[in-house]
Amino acid sequence: MANIVKTESGIDLLQRLSVRPKLIGLQTEVFGENGPQPGDVIEISEKNTNLKTVLLTQWIIRCILPSIWKGIKIGGLEVGVVFLSTDHHFSLLNLVTVLERTLKRNLRQYHELLPASGISIVEEIVKDSLKRLSVYESFNKTELLFNFCSTKTYILSHPKSSVVMLDSLSAFYWEDRLSASTMQSLDKYCQSLLLCLIEKLKQTNITIIYTVQQFLRESHERESAEDQLLIYSLSLENESQTMIHIEDRRNAKKFSKKIEILKGDLLIK
């Protein structure tokens, strides 16, 4: 029997050997105690709210904060985040403001640090945390596809990066539809972009979180192929009260949680 020789590129080797930190504990009210897992694909949609970017901002902060800083428990996941902005609702200034507020609240128990040295510690932790965040702006589909390639290059050289967030996948739909020679449904458009991103990041075990405007999508439109890609489908809704509806396809569960807004923070109960 002839010997079969298997070869792999240097990039394949790096992808295979890289061990990335996990996102377990990102939001236990949504993902439970053991989620999300590496490689999960998570969709966030919204109806009658403007909270998807707020939720992503909170998750970014949870990710990039250190777990422990000079012996002080901070409670972050200490993982890198790549944020792809297409809606341009994300504000770095707002993220820093919320990050500082979160840190000051967490450090109140350390009376010996505040107020004399507390501010300097907050500034140190903020600077350290922001090193784990990379933001790519896209103003059309061509730039977005180029940034998919840039994201892959960045992730290969940053083994601590564990999540790619895209806000939103549907941003350029109408612009591209007007210029296209054939009409394409929103779901087919989003599915095509999502498959492209997944293909770029295959074998990296990166968790992908993306948003889509629910008001553009009819319930019957969703493509079965896209359905198979998703592990979690989250829907933010504001009717009589603000709710988040969660579909956990790994465990075949559907449930809903109330959302309260306290001083700009989203509390999921």
Tab-separated table of C-alpha atoms in Angstrom, residues 1 12 60 67 73 81 88 91-92 96 115 118 120 131 136 142 178 183 194 199 207 230 233 238 245 265:
chain	number	residue	atom	x	y	z
A	1	MET	CA	0.000	0.000	0.000
A	12	ASP	CA	-2.791	25.817	8.866
A	60	ILE	CA	-16.841	43.914	24.599
A	67	SER	CA	-9.579	38.835	35.225
A	73	LYS	CA	-10.246	40.803	41.151
A	81	VAL	CA	-12.119	41.250	20.409
A	88	HIS	CA	-21.320	53.102	12.788
A	91	SER	CA	-18.728	54.698	19.918
A	92	LEU	CA	-15.266	54.160	21.353
A	96	VAL	CA	-14.405	54.039	27.524
A	115	PRO	CA	-9.965	58.087	45.898
A	118	GLY	CA	-8.141	54.814	42.378
A	120	SER	CA	-4.762	56.153	38.226
A	131	LYS	CA	-5.033	46.802	23.808
A	136	TYR	CA	-12.400	47.974	11.666
A	142	THR	CA	-16.155	45.986	-0.765
A	178	LEU	CA	-30.121	49.030	-5.922
A	183	MET	CA	-32.786	41.048	-6.843
A	194	LEU	CA	-21.796	35.176	6.829
A	199	GLU	CA	-14.771	30.619	5.425
A	207	THR	CA	-16.775	32.849	18.036
A	230	LEU	CA	-26.441	29.453	14.057
A	233	SER	CA	-30.409	33.335	17.923
A	238	ASN	CA	-39.731	46.325	23.084
A	245	HIS	CA	-35.849	36.092	23.321
A	265	ASP	CA	-26.448	49.363	31.550
